[in-house]
XYZ file of C-alpha atoms in Angstrom:
381
model
C 44.136 51.755 105.919
C 44.649 54.639 108.387
C 45.551 54.683 112.072
C 43.161 56.176 114.636
C 44.871 59.579 114.666
C 44.799 59.918 110.876
C 41.219 58.677 110.718
C 40.141 61.321 113.225
C 42.011 64.013 111.278
C 40.414 62.898 108.002
C 36.948 63.006 109.571
C 37.555 66.554 110.784
C 38.776 67.693 107.360
C 35.853 65.946 105.639
C 33.362 67.685 107.941
C 35.028 71.052 107.330
C 34.838 70.593 103.539
C 31.254 69.308 103.813
C 30.167 72.303 105.880
C 31.880 74.713 103.496
C 30.242 73.145 100.443
C 26.812 73.212 102.080
C 27.110 76.874 103.080
C 28.969 78.447 100.176
C 28.492 76.186 97.125
C 25.206 74.264 97.325
C 22.908 77.344 97.215
C 24.439 78.484 93.902
C 25.145 75.246 92.018
C 22.507 75.481 89.290
C 22.715 79.265 89.007
C 26.447 79.038 88.274
C 25.948 76.055 85.958
C 23.204 77.676 83.887
C 25.068 80.966 83.446
C 28.535 79.371 83.140
C 29.639 81.722 85.904
C 33.103 81.130 87.335
C 32.791 82.260 90.987
C 36.239 83.772 91.432
C 35.291 85.287 94.804
C 34.596 81.787 96.162
C 38.236 80.766 95.850
C 39.400 83.348 98.375
C 36.981 81.772 100.855
C 38.309 78.329 99.913
C 41.805 79.682 100.555
C 40.790 80.949 103.986
C 39.736 77.412 104.870
C 43.040 75.951 103.650
C 41.599 74.249 100.558
C 43.712 76.081 97.948
C 47.123 75.053 99.242
C 46.358 71.654 100.718
C 49.739 70.101 99.888
C 51.769 73.307 100.292
C 53.977 73.393 103.422
C 52.982 75.840 106.144
C 56.185 77.853 105.603
C 54.750 78.941 102.224
C 51.283 79.670 103.610
C 49.750 76.288 102.858
C 47.936 73.683 104.950
C 50.843 71.236 104.938
C 48.561 68.223 104.568
C 49.073 64.966 102.682
C 47.293 63.286 99.766
C 44.932 61.396 102.097
C 43.497 64.720 103.272
C 43.636 66.237 99.783
C 41.632 63.345 98.309
C 39.055 63.765 101.077
C 38.662 67.505 100.422
C 38.244 67.102 96.652
C 35.725 64.287 97.125
C 33.581 66.238 99.582
C 33.458 69.383 97.426
C 32.778 67.354 94.265
C 29.795 65.622 95.899
C 28.089 69.012 95.829
C 29.529 70.503 92.619
C 31.877 68.866 90.136
C 32.806 72.245 88.640
C 34.178 73.624 91.893
C 35.801 70.282 92.657
C 37.536 70.390 89.277
C 38.823 73.925 89.822
C 40.115 73.111 93.312
C 41.823 69.994 91.917
C 43.409 71.773 88.939
C 44.630 74.683 91.058
C 46.188 72.437 93.710
C 47.609 69.567 91.697
C 48.745 71.279 88.504
C 49.846 74.910 88.773
C 50.535 75.061 92.517
C 52.074 71.601 92.735
C 54.310 72.229 89.706
C 55.808 75.309 91.367
C 56.081 73.459 94.694
C 57.751 70.436 93.078
C 60.147 72.123 90.655
C 60.385 75.803 91.574
C 63.469 77.341 93.147
C 63.255 79.021 96.548
C 62.594 82.485 95.103
C 59.763 81.163 92.916
C 58.188 79.273 95.812
C 58.316 82.265 98.140
C 56.844 84.560 95.494
C 53.991 82.447 94.175
C 52.988 79.748 96.675
C 51.596 82.085 99.393
C 49.436 83.856 96.798
C 48.149 80.554 95.405
C 47.658 78.829 98.766
C 45.638 81.763 100.124
C 43.293 81.769 97.137
C 44.311 85.364 96.426
C 45.488 84.077 93.059
C 43.968 81.217 91.056
C 46.467 79.198 89.022
C 46.372 77.656 85.547
C 48.500 75.001 83.838
C 49.046 74.751 80.092
C 50.120 71.641 78.190
C 47.332 70.839 75.706
C 47.214 72.513 72.282
C 44.538 72.525 69.551
C 46.288 69.746 67.612
C 48.273 68.042 70.377
C 46.323 66.566 73.248
C 47.840 63.256 74.302
C 50.519 63.684 71.610
C 52.330 66.434 73.518
C 55.661 65.731 71.817
C 54.404 67.460 68.683
C 53.499 70.719 70.411
C 53.703 73.826 68.254
C 53.888 76.450 71.017
C 57.543 77.436 70.812
C 59.943 79.532 72.909
C 63.051 80.939 71.223
C 66.030 82.325 73.132
C 66.771 86.035 72.903
C 69.578 86.880 75.325
C 68.262 86.493 78.871
C 64.709 86.105 77.578
C 62.594 83.502 75.805
C 60.043 84.654 73.225
C 56.945 82.430 73.211
C 54.564 82.074 70.261
C 51.615 79.727 69.897
C 48.405 78.706 71.628
C 47.194 76.345 74.319
C 43.598 75.207 74.681
C 41.229 73.523 77.131
C 43.041 75.363 79.930
C 41.261 75.443 83.295
C 41.265 79.059 84.564
C 42.661 80.244 81.218
C 41.013 83.667 81.593
C 41.027 84.184 85.342
C 44.296 82.534 86.331
C 46.670 85.145 87.759
C 49.610 82.864 87.045
C 50.064 80.027 84.559
C 52.639 77.277 84.398
C 53.066 76.590 80.689
C 55.079 73.879 78.947
C 56.451 74.962 75.566
C 58.934 73.626 73.031
C 62.482 74.933 73.378
C 64.153 72.201 71.325
C 63.475 69.787 68.497
C 60.091 68.306 67.640
C 59.456 64.894 69.293
C 62.451 65.340 71.632
C 61.292 64.543 75.177
C 64.021 66.902 76.390
C 63.037 69.601 73.933
C 60.372 71.196 76.158
C 60.620 73.595 79.098
C 58.242 74.934 81.746
C 57.768 78.646 82.481
C 55.782 80.660 85.018
C 53.806 83.363 83.186
C 51.858 86.040 85.053
C 48.563 87.473 83.860
C 49.157 90.841 82.191
C 52.523 89.920 80.688
C 52.758 91.643 77.269
C 51.995 89.201 74.467
C 50.093 86.829 76.762
C 46.292 86.806 76.593
C 43.237 84.607 76.964
C 41.208 83.575 73.939
C 37.897 81.787 73.552
C 36.094 80.506 76.637
C 34.626 77.061 75.909
C 30.877 76.366 76.081
C 30.813 72.935 77.711
C 28.413 70.045 78.287
C 29.265 69.864 81.991
C 31.633 71.416 84.534
C 30.161 74.697 83.316
C 31.111 76.753 86.381
C 34.772 75.773 85.979
C 36.354 78.131 83.476
C 38.027 76.558 80.433
C 39.698 78.812 77.878
C 42.385 79.237 75.247
C 45.802 80.825 75.940
C 47.486 82.925 73.264
C 51.201 83.783 73.134
C 52.157 86.478 70.624
C 55.850 87.354 70.947
C 55.524 86.988 74.702
C 58.900 87.738 76.316
C 59.647 85.741 79.475
C 62.842 86.211 81.477
C 64.918 83.087 82.015
C 64.352 83.486 85.783
C 60.723 82.396 85.162
C 61.799 78.962 83.942
C 60.964 76.057 86.264
C 63.997 73.816 86.685
C 66.393 73.570 83.781
C 65.859 74.010 80.057
C 64.599 70.792 78.497
C 63.026 69.398 81.681
C 59.472 70.594 81.035
C 58.008 67.399 79.615
C 59.635 65.198 82.267
C 58.241 67.517 84.934
C 54.788 67.427 83.325
C 54.668 63.621 83.428
C 55.446 63.662 87.156
C 52.840 66.355 87.788
C 50.275 64.299 85.879
C 50.731 61.404 88.329
C 49.318 63.697 91.014
C 46.817 65.137 88.553
C 45.360 61.711 87.919
C 44.849 61.217 91.647
C 43.010 64.548 91.627
C 40.688 63.531 88.784
C 40.071 60.166 90.450
C 39.081 62.028 93.639
C 36.841 64.324 91.606
C 35.194 61.315 89.943
C 34.640 59.521 93.257
C 33.054 62.685 94.678
C 30.683 63.109 91.726
C 29.740 59.426 91.900
C 29.113 59.670 95.642
C 26.953 62.759 95.165
C 24.831 60.941 92.584
C 24.635 57.854 94.780
C 23.610 59.708 97.942
C 20.892 61.585 96.037
C 19.662 58.245 94.684
C 19.467 56.631 98.126
C 17.461 59.551 99.494
C 15.134 59.666 96.480
C 14.569 55.892 96.496
C 13.391 56.079 100.105
C 11.102 59.061 99.470
C 9.614 58.096 96.093
C 6.582 55.791 96.329
C 5.164 53.592 93.575
C 2.567 50.825 93.910
C 1.991 51.869 97.499
C 5.565 51.568 98.804
C 8.974 53.272 98.480
C 10.884 52.252 95.387
C 13.811 51.338 97.665
C 11.802 48.250 98.642
C 12.052 46.885 95.095
C 14.943 44.532 94.415
C 15.692 46.182 91.063
C 16.472 49.449 92.851
C 18.266 47.734 95.746
C 20.612 45.957 93.338
C 21.363 49.203 91.501
C 22.294 50.892 94.786
C 24.426 47.909 95.839
C 26.349 48.002 92.547
C 26.787 51.761 92.751
C 28.151 51.720 96.298
C 30.488 48.774 95.639
C 32.025 50.484 92.615
C 32.450 53.766 94.502
C 34.187 52.010 97.415
C 36.552 50.236 94.998
C 37.345 53.487 93.184
C 37.991 55.283 96.461
C 40.381 52.556 97.629
C 42.317 52.671 94.343
C 42.553 56.439 94.664
C 43.760 56.312 98.252
C 46.304 53.611 97.399
C 47.795 55.933 94.762
C 47.779 58.799 97.272
C 49.514 56.585 99.863
C 52.349 55.880 97.404
C 52.554 59.519 96.313
C 52.885 60.712 99.923
C 55.816 58.361 100.415
C 57.481 59.439 97.161
C 57.191 55.901 95.821
C 56.490 55.122 92.133
C 52.759 55.523 91.507
C 52.373 55.975 87.741
C 50.485 52.689 87.322
C 48.406 53.135 90.456
C 47.405 56.734 89.693
C 46.468 55.776 86.116
C 44.412 52.823 87.393
C 42.634 55.045 89.911
C 41.906 57.720 87.335
C 40.723 55.214 84.726
C 38.475 53.193 87.013
C 37.066 56.070 89.062
C 36.184 58.149 86.002
C 34.469 55.245 84.252
C 32.428 54.298 87.328
C 31.450 57.953 87.852
C 29.775 57.855 84.447
C 28.127 54.497 85.237
C 26.899 55.588 88.668
C 25.567 58.904 87.391
C 23.769 57.060 84.597
C 22.126 54.686 87.081
C 21.192 57.645 89.285
C 19.295 59.258 86.412
C 17.547 55.916 85.834
C 16.518 55.626 89.498
C 15.074 59.149 89.400
C 13.189 58.255 86.212
C 11.652 61.271 84.479
C 12.772 63.536 87.311
C 16.369 62.481 86.659
C 16.161 64.259 83.329
C 14.986 67.501 84.936
C 17.355 70.241 86.108
C 15.362 70.706 89.330
C 16.962 67.497 90.620
C 20.718 67.060 91.220
C 21.574 63.903 89.274
C 21.159 65.522 85.843
C 24.175 67.730 86.611
C 26.212 64.854 88.054
C 25.512 62.979 84.817
C 26.852 65.836 82.667
C 29.823 66.573 84.910
C 30.987 62.962 85.191
C 31.883 62.557 81.520
C 34.793 64.994 81.635
C 36.580 62.740 84.122
C 37.053 60.125 81.375
C 38.654 62.755 79.100
C 40.565 65.382 81.099
C 44.220 64.837 82.098
C 44.450 61.831 79.794
C 41.550 59.902 78.306
C 40.568 56.451 79.540
C 42.310 55.028 76.493
C 45.548 56.817 77.393
C 45.274 55.554 80.988
C 44.993 51.989 79.699
C 48.078 52.612 77.568
C 49.997 53.898 80.604
C 48.858 50.956 82.748
C 49.730 48.330 80.127
C 53.174 49.833 79.539
C 53.868 49.775 83.273
C 52.757 46.145 83.469
C 54.753 44.994 80.457
C 57.882 46.965 81.349
C 58.020 45.034 84.598
């Protein structure tokens, strides 16, 4: 798939991400998970290594890399901790990428260096309490008041909702159900009328902060709008193409982490006088796990290849996200089974992979929504 130069570059980036995760993430994984601690200080270190602005051009302080490298970074971090992988993915592909893709020059110069350095962590707000996949019915509304827009309403399930220094939020500026009745705004933390609400207590991804956003007569100057009025929903759909590649990468990483732990355990664990890896039942599980992971990774990289070349990738990114997230759950489930009783214990890594994997089938569009997107793409053609 890649030429020798790209392959060498990918190996270097993978090793860098692997070394970082081993040194700065692995020692704290269960501590952060148990306490639901969002390690904000870690993201400045991630920024120093170029992992917070992977796709951002160097002129704005980013790494200037492509999706092939981005996928590799997210996978390697997610092998060690899905929570940190999720936060890196959300920061890069949603908030930062939205400003990069649709911001004007002033907005890019102001925000991208702060986001790419990890000095600021970004959030992105589309989902509301009663409108998940049905975004056209959103109730968070912005009304014009001279050169300002006054926003009222709430958003929920927002990654970095409390700690995000800047949020890209999509709100309704027109009629209900009008795809051109929504607009995107950049809102900074501390803006009057803008606050964080409840932090969610989650099954998995517990070290990645998820919270509610509250807008109470929040006045935003028109200069904070991304693109033109009415373009917010169209922008969001394009951003979600990249977001699905991110979640697919996250899912592949979690699956690979569970698989690698299973291979090691199967070779170390002895029953009936020999390692359990010598039993065909275990060998076949490992063969299935690895085959599914390889297929998911190839789907993900195919979508990234198209995205890098600015070619249509809606179907491919949805397929990657759907398949990778479903196999992450399957692989993590088999990993727990291979570990047996120890797989159910928090002292061993696969229990966390098992809990983390499930979100991948829900976040940024459920598996059912991905199948809807894929089928529409197929039938439209």
